[in-house]
Tab-separated table of C-alpha atoms in Angstrom:
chain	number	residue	atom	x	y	z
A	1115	UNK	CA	-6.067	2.558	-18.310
A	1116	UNK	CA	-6.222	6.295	-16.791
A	1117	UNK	CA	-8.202	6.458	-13.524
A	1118	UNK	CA	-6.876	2.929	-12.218
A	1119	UNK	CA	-7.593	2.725	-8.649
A	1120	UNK	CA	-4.567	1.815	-6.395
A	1121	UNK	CA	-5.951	0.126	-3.302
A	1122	UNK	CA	-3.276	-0.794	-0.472
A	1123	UNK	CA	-3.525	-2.449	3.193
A	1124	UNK	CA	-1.331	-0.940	5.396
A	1125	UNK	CA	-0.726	-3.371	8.761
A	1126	UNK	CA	1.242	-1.246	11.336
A	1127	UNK	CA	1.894	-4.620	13.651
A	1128	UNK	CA	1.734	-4.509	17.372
A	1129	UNK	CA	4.963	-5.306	18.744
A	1130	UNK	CA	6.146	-8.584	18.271
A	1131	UNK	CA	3.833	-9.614	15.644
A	1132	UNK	CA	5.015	-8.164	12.480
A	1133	UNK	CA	6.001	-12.100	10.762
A	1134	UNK	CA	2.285	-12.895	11.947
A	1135	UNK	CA	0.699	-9.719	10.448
A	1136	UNK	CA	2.440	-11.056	7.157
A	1137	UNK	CA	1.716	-14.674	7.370
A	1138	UNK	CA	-2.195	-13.690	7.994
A	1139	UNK	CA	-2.090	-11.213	5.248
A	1140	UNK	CA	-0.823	-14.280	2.979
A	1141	UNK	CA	-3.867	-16.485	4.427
A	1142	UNK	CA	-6.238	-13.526	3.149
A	1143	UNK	CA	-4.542	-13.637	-0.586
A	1144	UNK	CA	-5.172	-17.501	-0.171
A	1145	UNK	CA	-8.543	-17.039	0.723
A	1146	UNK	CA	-8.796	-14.451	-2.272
A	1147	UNK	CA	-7.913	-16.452	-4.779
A	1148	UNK	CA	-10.568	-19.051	-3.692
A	1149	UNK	CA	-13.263	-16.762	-3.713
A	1150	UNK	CA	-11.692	-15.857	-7.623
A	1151	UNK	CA	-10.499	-12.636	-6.528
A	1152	UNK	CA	-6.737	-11.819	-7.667
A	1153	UNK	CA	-4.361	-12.434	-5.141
A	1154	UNK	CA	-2.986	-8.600	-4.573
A	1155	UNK	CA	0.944	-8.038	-3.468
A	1156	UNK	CA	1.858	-8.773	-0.215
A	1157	UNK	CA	5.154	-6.408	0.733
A	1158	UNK	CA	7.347	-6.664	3.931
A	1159	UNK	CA	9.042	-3.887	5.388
A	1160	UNK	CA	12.562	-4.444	5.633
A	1161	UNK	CA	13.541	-0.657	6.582
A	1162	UNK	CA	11.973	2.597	6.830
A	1163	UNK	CA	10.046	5.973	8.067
A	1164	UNK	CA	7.738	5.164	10.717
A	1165	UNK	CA	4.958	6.329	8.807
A	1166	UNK	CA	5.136	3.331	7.398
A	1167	UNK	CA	3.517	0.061	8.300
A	1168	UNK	CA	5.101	-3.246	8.603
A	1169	UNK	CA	3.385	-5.007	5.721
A	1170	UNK	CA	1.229	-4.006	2.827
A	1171	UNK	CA	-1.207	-5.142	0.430
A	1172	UNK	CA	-1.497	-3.797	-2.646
A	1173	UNK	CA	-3.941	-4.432	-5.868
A	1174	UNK	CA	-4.935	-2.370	-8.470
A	1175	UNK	CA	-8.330	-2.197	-9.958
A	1176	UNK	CA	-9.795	-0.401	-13.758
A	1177	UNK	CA	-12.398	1.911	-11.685
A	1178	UNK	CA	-14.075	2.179	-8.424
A	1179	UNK	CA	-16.440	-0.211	-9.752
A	1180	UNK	CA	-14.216	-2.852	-9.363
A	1181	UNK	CA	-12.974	-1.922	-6.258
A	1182	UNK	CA	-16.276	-1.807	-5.025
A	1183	UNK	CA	-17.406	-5.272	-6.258
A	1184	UNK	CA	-14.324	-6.743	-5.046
A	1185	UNK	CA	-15.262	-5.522	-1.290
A	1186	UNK	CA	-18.596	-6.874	-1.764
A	1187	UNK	CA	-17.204	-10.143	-2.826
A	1188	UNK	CA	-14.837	-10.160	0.253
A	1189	UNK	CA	-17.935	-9.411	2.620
A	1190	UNK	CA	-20.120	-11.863	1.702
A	1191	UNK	CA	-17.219	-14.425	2.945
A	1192	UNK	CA	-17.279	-15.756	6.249
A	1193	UNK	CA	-13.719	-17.561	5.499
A	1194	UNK	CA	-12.227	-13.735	4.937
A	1195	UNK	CA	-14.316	-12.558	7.505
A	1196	UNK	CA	-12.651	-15.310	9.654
A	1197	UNK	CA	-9.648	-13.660	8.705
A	1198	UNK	CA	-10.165	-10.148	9.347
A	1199	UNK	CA	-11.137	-11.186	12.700
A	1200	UNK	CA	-7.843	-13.066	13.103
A	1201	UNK	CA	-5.608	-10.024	12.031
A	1202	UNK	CA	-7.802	-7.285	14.343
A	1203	UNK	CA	-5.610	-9.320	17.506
A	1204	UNK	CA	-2.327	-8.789	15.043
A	1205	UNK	CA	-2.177	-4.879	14.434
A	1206	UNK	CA	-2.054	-2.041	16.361
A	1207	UNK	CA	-3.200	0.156	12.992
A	1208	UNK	CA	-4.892	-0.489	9.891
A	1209	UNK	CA	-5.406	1.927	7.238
A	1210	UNK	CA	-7.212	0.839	3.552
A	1211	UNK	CA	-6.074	4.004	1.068
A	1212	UNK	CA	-6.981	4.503	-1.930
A	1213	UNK	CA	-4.567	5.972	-4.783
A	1214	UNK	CA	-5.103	7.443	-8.334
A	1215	UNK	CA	-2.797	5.139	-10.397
A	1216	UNK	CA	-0.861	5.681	-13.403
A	1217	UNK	CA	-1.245	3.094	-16.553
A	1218	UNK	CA	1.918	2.048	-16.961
A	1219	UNK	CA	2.080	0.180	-13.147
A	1220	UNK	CA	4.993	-1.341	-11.010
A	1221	UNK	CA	5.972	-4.312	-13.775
A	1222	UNK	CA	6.383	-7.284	-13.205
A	1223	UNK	CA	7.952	-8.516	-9.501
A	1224	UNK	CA	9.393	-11.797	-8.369
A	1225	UNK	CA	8.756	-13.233	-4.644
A	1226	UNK	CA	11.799	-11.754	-2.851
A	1227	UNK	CA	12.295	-8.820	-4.944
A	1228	UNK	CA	13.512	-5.593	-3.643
A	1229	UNK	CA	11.307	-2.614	-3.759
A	1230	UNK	CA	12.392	1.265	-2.588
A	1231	UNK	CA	9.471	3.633	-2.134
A	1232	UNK	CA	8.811	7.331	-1.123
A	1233	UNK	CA	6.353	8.347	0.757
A	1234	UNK	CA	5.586	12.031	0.345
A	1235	UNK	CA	3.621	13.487	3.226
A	1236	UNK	CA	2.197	16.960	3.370
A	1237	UNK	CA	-0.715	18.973	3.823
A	1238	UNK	CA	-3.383	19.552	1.346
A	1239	UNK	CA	-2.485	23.006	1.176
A	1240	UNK	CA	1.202	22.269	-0.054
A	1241	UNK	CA	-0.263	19.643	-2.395
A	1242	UNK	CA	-0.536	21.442	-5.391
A	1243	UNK	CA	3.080	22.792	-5.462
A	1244	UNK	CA	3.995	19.455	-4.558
A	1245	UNK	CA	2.446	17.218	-7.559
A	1246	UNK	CA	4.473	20.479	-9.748
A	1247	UNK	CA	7.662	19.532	-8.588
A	1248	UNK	CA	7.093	16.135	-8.815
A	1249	UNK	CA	5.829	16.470	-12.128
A	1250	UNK	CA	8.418	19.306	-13.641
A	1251	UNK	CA	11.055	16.147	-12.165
A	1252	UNK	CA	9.282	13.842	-14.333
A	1253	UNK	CA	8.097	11.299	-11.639
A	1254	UNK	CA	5.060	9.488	-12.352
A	1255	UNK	CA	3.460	9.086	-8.544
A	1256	UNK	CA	0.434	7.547	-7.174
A	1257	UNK	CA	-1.711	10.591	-5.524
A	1258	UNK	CA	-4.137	9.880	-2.381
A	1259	UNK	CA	-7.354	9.833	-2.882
A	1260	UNK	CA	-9.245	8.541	0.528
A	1261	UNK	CA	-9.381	5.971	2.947
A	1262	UNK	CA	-6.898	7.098	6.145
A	1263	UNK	CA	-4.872	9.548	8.174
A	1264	UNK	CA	-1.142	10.517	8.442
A	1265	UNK	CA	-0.551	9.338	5.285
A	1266	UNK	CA	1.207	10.207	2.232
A	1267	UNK	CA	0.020	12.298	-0.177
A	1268	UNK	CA	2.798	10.772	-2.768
A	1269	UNK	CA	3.748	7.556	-2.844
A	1270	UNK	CA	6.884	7.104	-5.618
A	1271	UNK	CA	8.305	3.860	-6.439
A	1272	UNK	CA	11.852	3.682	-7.236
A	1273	UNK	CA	14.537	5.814	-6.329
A	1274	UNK	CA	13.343	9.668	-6.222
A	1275	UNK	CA	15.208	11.956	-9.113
A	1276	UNK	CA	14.425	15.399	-6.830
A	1277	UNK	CA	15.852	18.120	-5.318
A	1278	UNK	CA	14.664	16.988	-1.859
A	1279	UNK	CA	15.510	20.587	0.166
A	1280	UNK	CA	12.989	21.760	-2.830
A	1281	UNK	CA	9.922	19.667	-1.672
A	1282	UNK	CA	10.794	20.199	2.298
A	1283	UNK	CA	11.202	23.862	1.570
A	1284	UNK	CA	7.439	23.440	0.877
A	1285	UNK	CA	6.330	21.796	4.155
A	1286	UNK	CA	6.663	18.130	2.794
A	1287	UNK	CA	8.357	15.339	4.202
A	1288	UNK	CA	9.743	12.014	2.643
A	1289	UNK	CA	9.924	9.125	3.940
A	1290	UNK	CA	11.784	5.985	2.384
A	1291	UNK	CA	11.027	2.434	3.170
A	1292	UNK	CA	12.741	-0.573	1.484
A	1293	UNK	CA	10.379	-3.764	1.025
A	1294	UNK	CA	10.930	-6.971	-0.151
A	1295	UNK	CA	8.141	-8.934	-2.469
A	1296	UNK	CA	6.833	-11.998	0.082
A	1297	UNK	CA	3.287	-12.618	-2.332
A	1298	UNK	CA	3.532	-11.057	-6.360
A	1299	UNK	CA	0.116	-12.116	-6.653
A	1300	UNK	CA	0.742	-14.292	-9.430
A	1301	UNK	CA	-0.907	-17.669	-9.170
């Protein structure tokens, strides 16, 4: 499946309202899977950079096609609309990237599961020398495509296998959250 589409949510919470950010994030996978849409991942942050939000949703879609369709689906909703409006009073931040995606995925998670991820953030000028490192390391990472600011370029799951002082020799800079599994968007 080369050229998935990685589409993730990122909820930076105001303060105080990061359990509600999640629990309304939930609602909208609900909401999803009564309009037939797949559910998506629902992550919590347990620790991390600060460039990272509080909860995210992840899905991944075959082409932009299919992301497309599924935003039109979501539109045409006035029960996810409801929600939208509902989780504009939760956040301080929302940002809806969009990554190129390898084939092979995440697996598969359980609710509660642990999940470590790097977020590699540099300029577009450093990019380049930055997906060859990655790449002469042998890490598989999802790239940035559109859809935000201040975000990583990178995005590795798992622990990274790197020479670190290599990649911030470049002008990059990792950050690592830790995030446990709250919705595997299994129904």
């Amino acid at each position: 499946m080369a050229g998935m589409i990685v589409s993730l949510n990122f909820y930076y919470a105001r303060p105080g309202n990061a359990d509600a950010v999640l629990r309304q994030r939930i609602r909208a996978c609900d909401v999803r899977a009564s309009l037939g849409l797949p559910r998506g991942q629902v992550c919590a942050k347990i620790e991390g950079g600060d460039g990272w939000p509080d909860t995210l949703w992840r899905l991944d879609f075959p082409d932009m096609a299919a992301q497309d369709a599924d935003m039109a689906a979501r539109a045409a909703s006035p029960e996810f609309e409801a929600i939208r409006v509902g989780m504009r009073q939760l956040y301080r931040r929302f940002e809806r990237p969009l990554y190129a995606g390898n084939a092979d995925g995440d697996g598969m998670f359980r609710r509660g599961d642990l999940q470590t991820w790097s977020g590699i953030f540099c300029t577009d000028s450093v990019r380049p020398a930055v997906l060859e490192k990655l790449s002469g390391a042998g890490i598989s990472a999802l790239k940035y495509q559109s859809g935000g600011r201040d975000l990583p370029q990178f995005i590795a799951c798992g622990d990274l296998k790197l020479d670190m002082a290599g990649l911030t020799a470049l002008g990059a800079r990792i950050e690592r959250s830790l995030w446990r599994l709250e919705d595997p968007g299994r129904d």
